[in-house]
Coordinates of C-alpha atoms in Angstrom, one line a residue:
Chain L
M5 CA -87.7 87.0 140.3
T6 CA -89.6 83.8 139.0
T7 CA -86.2 82.0 139.3
L8 CA -86.4 83.2 142.9
R9 CA -89.6 82.3 143.8
S10 CA -89.4 78.6 142.4
S11 CA -86.3 77.7 144.2
V12 CA -87.3 79.4 147.7
L13 CA -91.2 76.6 146.8
R14 CA -88.6 74.1 146.3
L15 CA -87.2 74.3 149.5
L16 CA -90.1 74.3 150.9
C17 CA -91.4 71.4 149.4
W18 CA -88.2 69.3 150.2
A19 CA -88.3 70.9 153.7
I20 CA -92.1 69.9 154.3
G21 CA -91.2 66.6 152.6
I22 CA -88.3 66.0 155.5
G23 CA -90.8 67.1 158.3
F24 CA -93.4 64.7 156.7
V25 CA -90.8 61.6 156.3
L26 CA -89.3 62.4 159.9
Y27 CA -92.6 62.9 161.7
V28 CA -94.6 59.9 160.0
P29 CA -93.2 57.3 162.4
F30 CA -94.2 58.9 165.5
V31 CA -97.6 59.2 164.4
L32 CA -97.9 55.4 163.0
N33 CA -96.6 54.6 166.5
T34 CA -99.0 56.9 168.9
R35 CA -101.5 57.3 166.5
T36 CA -101.4 61.0 167.0
V37 CA -100.8 63.9 164.9
F38 CA -99.7 66.7 167.5
G39 CA -101.4 65.1 171.0
Y40 CA -104.3 64.6 168.4
R41 CA -105.4 61.2 167.9
V42 CA -106.8 60.8 164.3
G43 CA -108.3 57.7 163.4
N44 CA -106.6 54.0 161.4
M45 CA -109.1 55.3 158.3
V46 CA -106.7 58.5 158.2
L47 CA -103.4 56.5 159.0
L48 CA -104.8 54.6 155.9
N49 CA -105.1 51.7 158.1
L50 CA -101.2 51.4 157.6
G51 CA -98.8 50.3 160.5
L52 CA -95.0 51.2 161.7
A53 CA -93.8 47.8 160.4
Q54 CA -95.7 47.8 157.0
V55 CA -93.7 50.7 156.3
D56 CA -90.4 49.4 157.4
L57 CA -91.1 47.1 155.2
M58 CA -91.7 49.1 152.5
L59 CA -88.1 50.7 153.5
I60 CA -86.8 47.6 152.7
S61 CA -88.7 46.3 149.6
I62 CA -87.7 50.3 148.2
I63 CA -84.1 49.4 148.3
G64 CA -84.6 45.8 146.6
A65 CA -86.8 47.8 143.8
V66 CA -84.3 50.6 143.0
S67 CA -82.3 48.2 142.4
L68 CA -83.4 45.7 140.5
N69 CA -84.4 49.5 138.5
F70 CA -81.2 49.9 138.6
L71 CA -80.6 46.6 136.9
T72 CA -83.9 46.3 134.9
G73 CA -84.7 49.3 133.8
C74 CA -81.2 51.4 133.4
A75 CA -78.8 48.8 131.9
G76 CA -82.1 46.7 130.0
L77 CA -80.9 43.2 131.9
I78 CA -84.6 41.5 132.7
S79 CA -83.7 39.6 136.0
V80 CA -86.2 37.2 137.7
G81 CA -83.3 36.3 140.5
H82 CA -83.7 39.5 143.0
A83 CA -85.8 36.9 146.0
A84 CA -82.1 35.2 145.1
F85 CA -80.1 38.0 146.3
F86 CA -82.1 38.6 149.1
A87 CA -81.8 35.0 150.0
V88 CA -77.6 35.2 149.6
G89 CA -78.0 38.1 151.7
A90 CA -80.0 36.6 154.7
M91 CA -77.6 33.3 154.5
A92 CA -73.8 35.5 154.3
A93 CA -75.3 37.9 157.2
A94 CA -76.5 34.6 159.0
A95 CA -73.3 33.1 158.5
A96 CA -71.4 35.7 159.3
G97 CA -73.2 36.7 162.3
Q98 CA -74.0 33.0 163.2
Q99 CA -71.2 31.2 162.3
L100 CA -68.1 33.1 162.8
G101 CA -69.7 36.0 165.0
L102 CA -68.8 39.0 163.9
P103 CA -71.1 42.0 164.8
F104 CA -74.1 43.3 162.8
A105 CA -72.7 46.0 161.6
A106 CA -70.0 43.8 159.9
T107 CA -72.3 41.0 158.9
L108 CA -74.4 44.0 156.7
I109 CA -71.0 44.4 155.0
A110 CA -70.1 41.1 154.4
A111 CA -74.2 40.6 153.2
T112 CA -72.9 43.5 150.4
I113 CA -69.9 41.4 149.7
A114 CA -71.1 38.8 149.5
G115 CA -74.0 40.2 147.4
A116 CA -71.4 41.1 144.6
I117 CA -69.8 38.1 144.0
A118 CA -72.9 36.2 143.8
G119 CA -74.1 39.0 141.3
V120 CA -70.9 38.5 139.0
I121 CA -70.9 35.0 139.2
A122 CA -74.6 35.0 138.2
G123 CA -74.0 38.0 135.4
L124 CA -71.4 35.1 134.1
P125 CA -74.5 33.7 131.8
S126 CA -74.8 37.6 130.3
L127 CA -71.6 37.5 128.4
R128 CA -72.8 34.5 126.3
V129 CA -76.5 35.1 126.0
R130 CA -78.9 37.6 125.8
G131 CA -82.6 38.8 126.5
L132 CA -84.4 36.0 127.0
Y133 CA -81.8 33.4 127.6
F134 CA -81.2 35.5 130.2
V135 CA -84.0 35.6 132.3
L136 CA -83.9 32.1 131.9
S137 CA -80.3 32.4 133.8
T138 CA -81.8 34.0 136.8
L139 CA -84.7 31.6 136.8
A140 CA -82.2 29.0 137.1
L141 CA -80.2 31.3 139.7
H142 CA -83.7 31.8 141.9
F143 CA -83.9 27.9 142.0
I144 CA -80.8 26.8 142.3
V145 CA -80.1 29.4 145.3
V146 CA -82.9 29.0 147.2
F147 CA -82.2 25.2 146.8
C148 CA -78.3 25.9 148.6
F149 CA -80.6 28.3 151.1
A150 CA -82.4 25.3 152.5
E151 CA -79.2 23.2 152.7
Y152 CA -78.0 26.1 154.9
Q153 CA -80.9 26.0 157.0
Y154 CA -80.9 22.5 157.3
A155 CA -77.5 22.2 158.2
F156 CA -76.9 24.5 160.4
H157 CA -80.2 26.0 161.9
D158 CA -83.5 24.8 162.8
V159 CA -86.0 23.7 160.1
A160 CA -88.5 27.0 161.4
G161 CA -86.0 29.3 160.2
V162 CA -82.5 30.8 159.9
T163 CA -82.0 33.2 163.6
M164 CA -80.5 35.8 162.9
G165 CA -78.8 37.2 165.9
D166 CA -79.2 41.0 167.2
A167 CA -79.0 43.6 165.5
T168 CA -77.0 45.7 167.9
I169 CA -75.2 49.3 166.3
M170 CA -72.4 49.9 169.0
G171 CA -74.9 49.1 172.3
F172 CA -77.9 50.5 170.8
E173 CA -80.5 47.6 170.1
L174 CA -83.0 48.3 167.4
D175 CA -85.8 46.6 169.2
N176 CA -89.1 48.8 167.8
N177 CA -90.5 49.7 164.7
V178 CA -89.4 53.4 165.5
K179 CA -85.4 52.8 166.3
W180 CA -85.9 50.3 162.5
Y181 CA -87.4 53.0 160.9
F182 CA -84.8 55.5 161.5
F183 CA -82.3 53.0 160.8
L184 CA -83.5 52.2 158.1
L185 CA -84.1 55.6 156.4
P186 CA -80.2 56.8 155.9
F187 CA -79.8 53.8 154.1
V188 CA -82.6 53.5 151.7
V189 CA -81.2 57.6 150.8
L190 CA -78.1 56.2 150.6
V191 CA -78.8 53.8 147.9
C192 CA -81.0 56.7 146.0
V193 CA -78.0 58.7 145.9
M194 CA -76.0 56.7 145.2
L195 CA -78.2 55.4 142.1
Q196 CA -79.0 58.9 140.6
S197 CA -75.2 60.0 140.8
T198 CA -74.3 56.5 139.5
L199 CA -76.2 57.4 136.6
G200 CA -74.9 60.6 136.3
L201 CA -71.2 59.4 136.0
R202 CA -69.3 58.2 132.9
E203 CA -70.0 54.5 133.9
G204 CA -74.0 55.6 134.8
R205 CA -74.5 56.9 131.2
A206 CA -72.6 54.1 129.8
V207 CA -75.0 51.7 131.2
L208 CA -77.7 53.7 129.6
A209 CA -76.1 53.7 126.0
M210 CA -75.9 50.4 126.5
R211 CA -79.4 49.5 127.2
D212 CA -80.7 51.8 124.3
N213 CA -78.1 49.9 121.5
E214 CA -75.4 47.2 122.6
L215 CA -73.5 48.0 119.4
A216 CA -73.6 51.4 119.1
A217 CA -72.0 51.5 123.0
A218 CA -69.8 49.0 122.0
A219 CA -68.1 50.6 119.4
S220 CA -68.1 54.1 121.8
G221 CA -65.4 52.0 123.4
I222 CA -67.6 50.8 125.9
D223 CA -66.8 47.1 126.7
V224 CA -70.0 45.8 127.3
R225 CA -69.3 43.1 128.8
M226 CA -67.4 44.1 131.6
L227 CA -69.9 46.8 132.1
R228 CA -72.5 44.2 132.3
L229 CA -71.2 42.2 135.7
K230 CA -70.5 45.8 137.7
V231 CA -73.7 46.6 137.1
F232 CA -75.0 43.4 138.1
A233 CA -73.0 42.9 141.1
F234 CA -73.6 46.6 141.9
S235 CA -77.2 45.5 142.0
S236 CA -76.9 42.1 144.1
A237 CA -75.2 44.0 146.3
I238 CA -77.9 46.7 147.0
A239 CA -80.0 43.9 147.1
S240 CA -78.3 41.3 149.5
L241 CA -77.9 44.4 152.3
A242 CA -81.8 44.8 151.6
G243 CA -82.2 40.6 152.0
A244 CA -79.8 41.0 155.3
L245 CA -81.9 43.9 156.3
Q246 CA -84.8 42.3 156.0
A247 CA -83.6 38.6 157.8
Y248 CA -82.5 41.0 160.4
Y249 CA -86.3 42.6 160.8
F250 CA -88.3 39.6 160.7
T251 CA -85.1 37.7 163.6
S252 CA -85.8 34.8 161.4
V253 CA -86.0 33.6 157.6
S254 CA -86.6 30.1 156.1
A255 CA -86.4 29.5 152.1
E256 CA -89.7 29.1 151.9
I257 CA -89.9 33.0 151.9
Y258 CA -87.8 33.6 148.8
T259 CA -90.1 32.6 146.5
L260 CA -90.9 33.5 143.2
D261 CA -93.3 35.6 143.0
T262 CA -91.5 37.5 145.7
A263 CA -88.9 38.2 142.7
I264 CA -92.0 38.7 140.3
Q265 CA -93.7 41.3 143.0
F266 CA -90.2 43.4 142.5
I267 CA -90.9 43.3 139.0
A268 CA -94.5 44.4 138.7
M269 CA -93.7 46.8 140.9
I270 CA -91.0 48.2 138.8
I271 CA -93.4 48.1 136.3
V272 CA -96.1 50.1 137.9
G273 CA -93.5 52.5 139.2
G274 CA -91.9 53.2 136.6
M275 CA -88.7 51.8 134.4
G276 CA -85.6 53.3 134.5
S277 CA -85.5 56.0 137.4
I278 CA -85.0 55.8 141.2
R279 CA -87.9 57.9 141.5
G280 CA -90.0 54.9 139.6
G281 CA -88.5 52.3 142.1
I282 CA -89.7 53.8 145.1
A283 CA -93.0 54.7 143.4
G284 CA -93.7 51.3 142.8
A285 CA -92.6 49.8 146.4
V286 CA -94.6 52.9 148.0
V287 CA -97.7 51.8 145.9
W288 CA -97.5 48.0 146.8
L289 CA -97.6 48.9 150.5
L290 CA -100.1 51.5 150.3
L291 CA -102.6 48.7 148.2
P292 CA -103.7 46.3 150.7
S293 CA -104.4 49.0 153.4
V294 CA -106.5 51.4 151.3
L295 CA -108.0 48.4 149.4
V296 CA -109.1 47.1 152.9
G297 CA -110.0 50.1 155.4
T298 CA -111.8 51.7 153.1
T299 CA -114.3 49.0 152.0
V300 CA -114.1 48.5 155.7
E301 CA -114.9 52.1 157.7
L302 CA -116.9 53.2 154.4
K303 CA -119.4 50.1 154.5
V304 CA -121.0 51.6 151.4
L305 CA -121.1 48.0 150.3
P306 CA -124.0 45.8 151.4
G307 CA -122.4 43.9 154.1
G308 CA -121.5 40.0 152.4
V309 CA -118.9 42.3 149.7
A310 CA -117.2 43.9 152.4
Q311 CA -117.2 40.9 154.6
F312 CA -115.9 39.3 151.2
L313 CA -113.3 41.9 150.6
V314 CA -111.9 41.2 154.0
G315 CA -112.4 37.3 153.8
H316 CA -110.0 37.6 150.6
Q317 CA -107.5 40.3 151.8
P318 CA -104.6 39.2 150.3
Q319 CA -105.6 37.5 146.9
M320 CA -108.2 40.8 146.0
V321 CA -104.6 42.8 146.8
N322 CA -102.9 40.7 143.9
L323 CA -105.8 40.5 141.7
T324 CA -105.5 44.7 141.5
F325 CA -102.4 45.0 141.4
G326 CA -102.4 42.4 138.4
V327 CA -104.5 44.0 136.7
L328 CA -103.5 47.6 137.5
V329 CA -99.5 45.9 136.3
A330 CA -101.7 44.8 133.0
V331 CA -103.6 48.0 132.7
L332 CA -100.2 50.3 132.6
L333 CA -98.3 48.1 130.5
I334 CA -100.7 48.0 128.0
T335 CA -101.8 51.6 128.6
A336 CA -98.7 53.3 129.9
P337 CA -95.5 52.1 129.9
G338 CA -93.8 54.5 131.7
G339 CA -95.9 53.8 134.9
L340 CA -96.7 55.7 137.3
A341 CA -93.8 58.2 137.2
G342 CA -93.9 58.3 133.2
L343 CA -97.9 58.8 133.9
A344 CA -96.8 62.2 136.6
R345 CA -94.2 63.6 134.2
S346 CA -96.4 63.5 131.3
F347 CA -98.4 65.7 133.2
A348 CA -95.9 67.8 134.5
A349 CA -95.0 68.2 130.9
R350 CA -97.9 69.1 130.2
G351 CA -99.3 71.8 132.9
S352 CA -95.5 73.4 132.0
R353 CA -96.5 73.2 129.0
Q354 CA -100.3 75.0 129.6
G355 CA -98.3 77.5 132.3
S356 CA -96.1 78.9 129.3
G357 CA -98.8 78.6 127.1
V358 CA -101.0 81.4 129.3
Chain G
M28 CA -86.3 0.4 140.9
L29 CA -84.1 1.6 138.1
M30 CA -86.3 0.6 136.1
Q31 CA -89.4 1.6 138.2
F32 CA -88.2 5.0 138.1
L33 CA -87.5 5.2 134.6
A34 CA -91.3 4.1 133.7
S35 CA -92.6 6.9 135.9
G36 CA -90.5 9.3 135.1
F37 CA -91.6 8.2 131.6
M38 CA -94.8 9.3 131.8
L39 CA -94.9 11.9 134.4
G40 CA -92.2 13.3 131.7
S41 CA -94.6 12.6 128.7
V42 CA -97.4 15.2 130.2
Y43 CA -94.8 17.0 131.0
G44 CA -93.8 16.9 126.9
L45 CA -98.0 17.9 126.6
V46 CA -97.6 20.9 128.5
A47 CA -94.0 22.0 127.2
L48 CA -95.2 22.0 123.6
G49 CA -98.0 23.8 124.3
F50 CA -95.7 26.6 125.8
A51 CA -93.4 25.5 122.1
A52 CA -97.2 26.0 120.0
I53 CA -97.5 30.0 121.5
Y54 CA -93.7 31.1 121.9
K55 CA -93.0 29.5 118.0
A56 CA -96.5 31.8 116.8
T57 CA -95.9 34.4 119.3
R58 CA -92.7 35.2 119.9
V59 CA -94.0 35.0 123.8
F60 CA -92.7 33.5 126.2
N61 CA -95.3 32.8 128.4
F62 CA -94.4 32.6 131.7
A63 CA -98.4 32.3 132.7
Q64 CA -97.8 28.7 131.5
G65 CA -97.7 26.9 134.4
M66 CA -100.5 29.1 136.2
L67 CA -103.0 28.1 132.9
M68 CA -101.9 24.4 133.5
A69 CA -103.3 24.5 137.2
T70 CA -106.4 26.3 135.8
G71 CA -106.7 23.1 134.0
A72 CA -107.1 21.4 136.7
Y73 CA -109.5 23.7 138.5
L74 CA -111.4 23.3 135.2
A75 CA -112.0 19.6 135.9
V76 CA -112.8 20.6 139.3
T77 CA -115.3 22.8 138.0
G78 CA -116.9 20.1 135.3
S79 CA -117.0 17.0 137.5
V80 CA -117.9 18.6 140.8
V81 CA -119.7 22.0 140.9
L82 CA -121.3 20.7 137.0
G83 CA -121.7 17.2 137.6
L84 CA -121.1 16.6 134.0
P85 CA -119.6 13.2 133.1
L86 CA -116.5 12.2 132.3
V87 CA -117.1 13.2 128.8
G88 CA -118.6 16.2 129.2
T89 CA -115.6 17.3 131.8
I90 CA -113.5 16.5 128.6
A91 CA -115.0 18.6 126.1
F92 CA -115.8 21.0 129.0
V93 CA -112.2 21.1 129.8
V94 CA -110.9 21.8 126.3
V95 CA -113.6 24.2 125.2
A96 CA -113.6 26.7 128.6
A97 CA -109.3 26.9 128.0
G98 CA -109.5 27.4 123.9
T99 CA -112.0 30.4 125.3
L100 CA -109.2 31.3 127.7
G101 CA -106.7 31.3 125.5
V102 CA -108.4 33.4 122.4
V103 CA -109.6 36.2 125.5
I104 CA -105.9 36.2 127.0
Q105 CA -104.5 36.7 123.5
W106 CA -107.0 38.9 122.5
L107 CA -107.2 41.1 125.7
L108 CA -103.3 40.9 126.5
I109 CA -100.8 39.5 123.7
R110 CA -102.2 41.9 121.1
P111 CA -102.5 45.1 122.6
L112 CA -98.7 44.7 123.1
A113 CA -98.0 43.7 119.6
G114 CA -94.1 44.7 119.1
R115 CA -93.4 45.8 122.7
P116 CA -89.8 44.7 123.9
L117 CA -89.4 41.9 125.4
L118 CA -90.0 42.8 129.2
A119 CA -93.3 44.0 128.5
M120 CA -93.8 40.9 127.0
V121 CA -92.6 38.5 129.3
M122 CA -94.4 40.7 132.3
I123 CA -97.5 40.7 130.6
T124 CA -97.8 36.9 130.9
I125 CA -96.1 37.6 134.5
A126 CA -99.2 40.0 135.2
L127 CA -101.6 37.0 133.9
S128 CA -100.2 34.3 136.7
I129 CA -100.6 36.7 139.2
I130 CA -104.5 37.4 138.2
L131 CA -105.3 33.4 137.5
R132 CA -104.0 32.7 140.5
A133 CA -106.1 35.3 142.6
L134 CA -108.9 34.7 140.5
I135 CA -108.9 30.4 141.0
V136 CA -107.9 30.9 145.7
I137 CA -111.2 34.0 145.6
I138 CA -113.5 31.2 144.0
F139 CA -112.3 27.6 145.2
G140 CA -110.0 28.3 148.1
G141 CA -106.8 28.1 148.5
G142 CA -107.3 24.8 150.4
A143 CA -106.2 21.9 147.4
Q144 CA -109.5 20.2 146.0
T145 CA -109.3 16.4 144.9
L146 CA -110.2 16.0 141.6
R147 CA -111.9 12.2 140.5
L148 CA -113.0 12.0 136.8
G149 CA -113.8 8.6 136.9
L150 CA -110.8 7.8 134.7
P151 CA -109.7 3.8 135.4
E152 CA -107.8 3.2 139.1
G153 CA -105.6 0.6 140.3
S154 CA -102.1 -0.4 138.7
F155 CA -101.4 -3.2 137.5
V156 CA -97.6 -5.1 136.9
L157 CA -95.1 -5.2 133.5
G158 CA -93.0 -7.4 133.8
S159 CA -90.8 -5.8 136.9
V160 CA -92.4 -2.3 136.5
R161 CA -95.8 -1.0 138.9
I162 CA -97.7 0.8 136.6
S163 CA -100.4 2.4 138.1
A164 CA -103.1 2.8 135.0
I165 CA -104.2 6.6 136.1
H166 CA -100.6 7.2 135.1
A167 CA -100.8 4.7 131.9
T168 CA -104.1 6.8 131.1
A169 CA -102.3 10.4 131.2
A170 CA -98.9 9.0 129.2
G171 CA -101.5 7.6 126.9
V172 CA -103.6 10.6 126.2
S173 CA -100.6 12.9 126.3
W174 CA -99.3 10.9 123.7
L175 CA -102.3 11.2 121.6
C176 CA -102.4 15.0 121.8
M177 CA -99.1 15.6 120.8
A178 CA -99.7 13.2 118.0
L179 CA -102.5 14.8 117.3
F180 CA -101.0 18.4 117.3
M181 CA -98.5 17.7 115.1
V182 CA -100.6 16.2 112.8
F183 CA -102.0 18.8 113.0
F184 CA -99.4 21.2 112.7
R185 CA -97.9 19.1 109.8
F186 CA -100.5 19.0 107.5
S187 CA -103.4 20.7 107.8
K188 CA -104.3 24.3 106.6
A189 CA -104.4 26.6 109.7
G190 CA -101.4 24.3 110.9
L191 CA -99.2 25.2 107.4
L192 CA -100.3 29.1 108.1
M193 CA -99.3 28.5 111.4
R194 CA -95.6 27.5 110.2
A195 CA -95.8 30.3 108.3
T196 CA -96.3 33.0 111.0
A197 CA -94.0 31.8 112.8
D198 CA -91.2 31.5 109.8
S199 CA -91.8 35.4 109.0
H200 CA -94.4 38.0 110.5
E201 CA -94.5 40.0 107.8
A202 CA -94.3 37.4 105.4
A203 CA -96.8 36.0 106.4
V204 CA -99.0 39.2 106.9
L205 CA -98.3 39.9 103.3
S206 CA -99.6 36.9 102.1
G207 CA -103.0 37.7 103.3
V208 CA -102.8 35.2 106.4
N209 CA -104.9 37.1 109.0
V210 CA -102.2 36.4 111.4
N211 CA -104.1 37.8 114.6
R212 CA -106.6 34.9 114.0
I213 CA -103.3 32.4 114.0
N214 CA -102.1 33.8 117.1
A215 CA -105.3 33.2 118.8
T216 CA -105.1 29.9 117.5
A217 CA -101.9 29.2 118.1
W218 CA -103.0 31.0 122.2
A219 CA -106.0 28.3 122.8
L220 CA -103.8 25.4 121.4
G221 CA -101.2 26.2 124.2
T222 CA -103.9 27.1 126.6
I223 CA -105.7 24.0 125.9
L224 CA -102.9 21.6 126.0
A225 CA -101.8 23.1 129.0
A226 CA -104.6 22.4 130.4
I227 CA -104.9 19.1 129.7
G228 CA -101.6 18.3 131.3
G229 CA -103.1 19.9 134.4
V230 CA -106.0 17.5 134.4
F231 CA -103.9 15.1 134.7
L232 CA -101.3 16.1 137.1
G233 CA -104.2 17.3 139.0
Q234 CA -105.1 13.3 139.4
L235 CA -101.9 12.5 140.0
Q236 CA -101.7 15.0 142.4
V237 CA -104.8 17.2 143.9
A238 CA -105.6 20.1 142.2
S239 CA -104.2 23.5 143.7
V240 CA -102.4 26.5 142.2
E241 CA -98.8 25.0 143.4
L242 CA -99.4 22.6 140.5
E243 CA -97.5 25.9 139.6
N244 CA -94.6 25.6 140.3
I245 CA -94.7 22.0 138.4
G246 CA -95.9 23.6 135.0
L247 CA -93.0 26.2 135.3
L248 CA -91.2 22.8 134.7
A249 CA -92.3 23.6 131.0
L250 CA -89.4 26.4 130.6
P251 CA -86.3 24.4 130.9
A252 CA -88.1 21.4 129.4
V253 CA -88.5 23.5 126.7
V254 CA -85.5 25.8 126.2
I255 CA -84.0 22.1 127.1
G256 CA -84.9 20.7 124.0
G257 CA -84.8 24.0 121.6
L258 CA -87.1 27.1 122.2
Q259 CA -87.7 26.8 118.1
S260 CA -88.1 23.3 118.1
I261 CA -92.1 21.1 118.8
P262 CA -89.9 18.0 119.0
G263 CA -87.8 19.3 121.1
A264 CA -90.1 20.6 123.5
I265 CA -91.2 16.7 123.8
I266 CA -87.8 15.4 124.0
G267 CA -87.3 18.6 126.6
G268 CA -90.2 17.2 129.0
L269 CA -89.5 13.5 129.1
L270 CA -86.0 14.9 129.8
V271 CA -87.4 16.5 133.2
G272 CA -90.1 14.0 134.0
L273 CA -86.9 10.8 134.0
I274 CA -84.7 13.4 135.8
E275 CA -87.4 14.4 138.3
Q276 CA -88.3 11.0 139.1
L277 CA -84.5 9.4 138.8
S278 CA -83.3 12.8 141.5
S279 CA -86.4 12.2 143.7
G280 CA -85.8 8.4 144.1
Y281 CA -82.5 8.6 143.9
I282 CA -81.1 11.7 146.4
S283 CA -84.4 13.6 147.5
P284 CA -87.7 15.3 146.5
K285 CA -85.9 18.5 146.9
A286 CA -83.5 17.4 144.6
R287 CA -85.2 18.0 142.2
D288 CA -85.2 21.7 141.1
I289 CA -81.3 21.6 141.2
F290 CA -81.9 18.7 138.7
V291 CA -83.3 20.7 136.2
Y292 CA -82.1 23.9 136.8
V293 CA -78.7 23.2 136.9
P294 CA -78.3 21.4 132.9
L295 CA -80.5 24.7 132.0
L296 CA -77.8 26.7 132.8
I297 CA -75.3 24.8 131.8
I298 CA -77.6 24.5 128.1
L299 CA -77.9 27.9 128.3
L300 CA -74.1 28.7 129.2
V301 CA -73.0 26.0 126.0
R302 CA -75.9 25.8 123.5
P303 CA -78.5 28.2 124.3
W304 CA -80.4 27.1 121.0
G305 CA -81.0 23.9 122.9
L306 CA -80.6 20.5 122.6
F307 CA -82.5 20.5 119.3
G308 CA -82.8 23.8 118.2
E309 CA -81.5 25.5 114.9
R310 CA -78.6 28.0 115.8
E311 CA -80.1 31.8 115.9
L312 CA -77.8 34.4 114.0
G313 CA -77.8 37.8 115.4
R314 CA -78.5 40.7 113.5
V315 CA -76.6 43.5 113.0

């Protein structure tokens, strides 16, 4: 009985979740729920553009979490892979004249190749030194991007072609949402199922104890390159999508801060799980709007303070996020996903006790 | 022209060496790879702005203020962020310093605004000609003070009791604890010293350019400097700093200012691949 009830419950949760995900873009676009107008406050001050960017961030965060959380390779090169993807897509689209879908594939392949090259130092150095090699990689890639931009494009940025797939142009946020959503789902499902395969379990074993993994017959060096190629291919795909979404990207947006924000996302969300990557990206998106929205709309704070918060919005967001990362690191190394898991465990223990 | 670039590279490199030395002091004593070193340097420049512009202190007062405030900041950071994480894996340690730099940057922009601040401390200005090289007085002062600080640090590290304890802790954490060394206090001292050295470097770079949060990117050059020199080596950090300064001046002089990053980070990558323990470091043996 109980198993039937719980499976029905689970099915219901899934249905509600899917319905919510499918309905959200229309709510945010028209600012109405089933025909009723709702205030900004109810919608947490969100716009659909932010949600679209979040979807792209989720792809980036999840792929980084696979690399860092699951394989134990810390990388500050994720912004660089975004840049590789954007560069490859622009080169394939503008210089070679390939269609949109083909440029995405080109970006993915370029990302995989760049990942193998970037992973080469991992054959030789570990831990800290590997972090530094990705740091060097970041600056080298951004330099190449700038050179490419100045050579073939405008100083203002690399212009991307129209994102048109089979005659269907992605020209508004709702279309983008439904275009990006399958990518997110696909990437998450793919990574999740990879973790269950032999290769995925080998990755986890390598993270936990490299010597033991090698002794069990895992080719650790090859595996590391594969993981790097896999993760960077996904990141490059996200980078290409982001570039098309922005319609024009310049070298300046690929800063070290961007790479660091991805690391912050997986720390906040929780290392080593797909859920953690998603949670981190969602928090990163929601935080600014919620922070500013609440202070402005509630007006509980004296006028000066609210004014101050609005005036310093990006800094307040960074400050909150930095503090959040520090607090979570010290008190909850598992991130939000870890916290949720421990709450769930406590809940079920109490339930079975009664 | 070459002599000019070499001279300015040497003087700029001295300041980098100072920042890198602060970095190496923290790494050697506490094994924390401080990604916030660049931001600590920028913080130093803003502390100088606070001292000279906001508080209206004279030159000596400003310097004293910067040193005391930076030292306090270092101790607070160690106490608040680093100590709770003792014994945790590398990523946590790296991330906490990154979080620190995010927090510091946000605080600076909230307090001082995002724009750059001019920093005038009343140091000697103008320039003099030495042979075929024109040297600005501020550059010369910066290099001179940097070398003085580095010398002071070396003397402290080599001959004082605290320096001895610090070396002992760096050598073997457990053995130091067993011998009754207050390792927490040593670590706090290392953080205070590292922050002070970064802050002094920041004061000079703020003078040479302007005080802005973008100084962080220059401060980050301490990372390749330290690694090229050798993570374990204190003189290596200084020489790495000098090398980075020279590379920067030569590449921006002969090629373009944008080429700086590539000429600093490509050698870093090569060093990592060929000689990960750096030019002057000792080879670390992996433990099973």
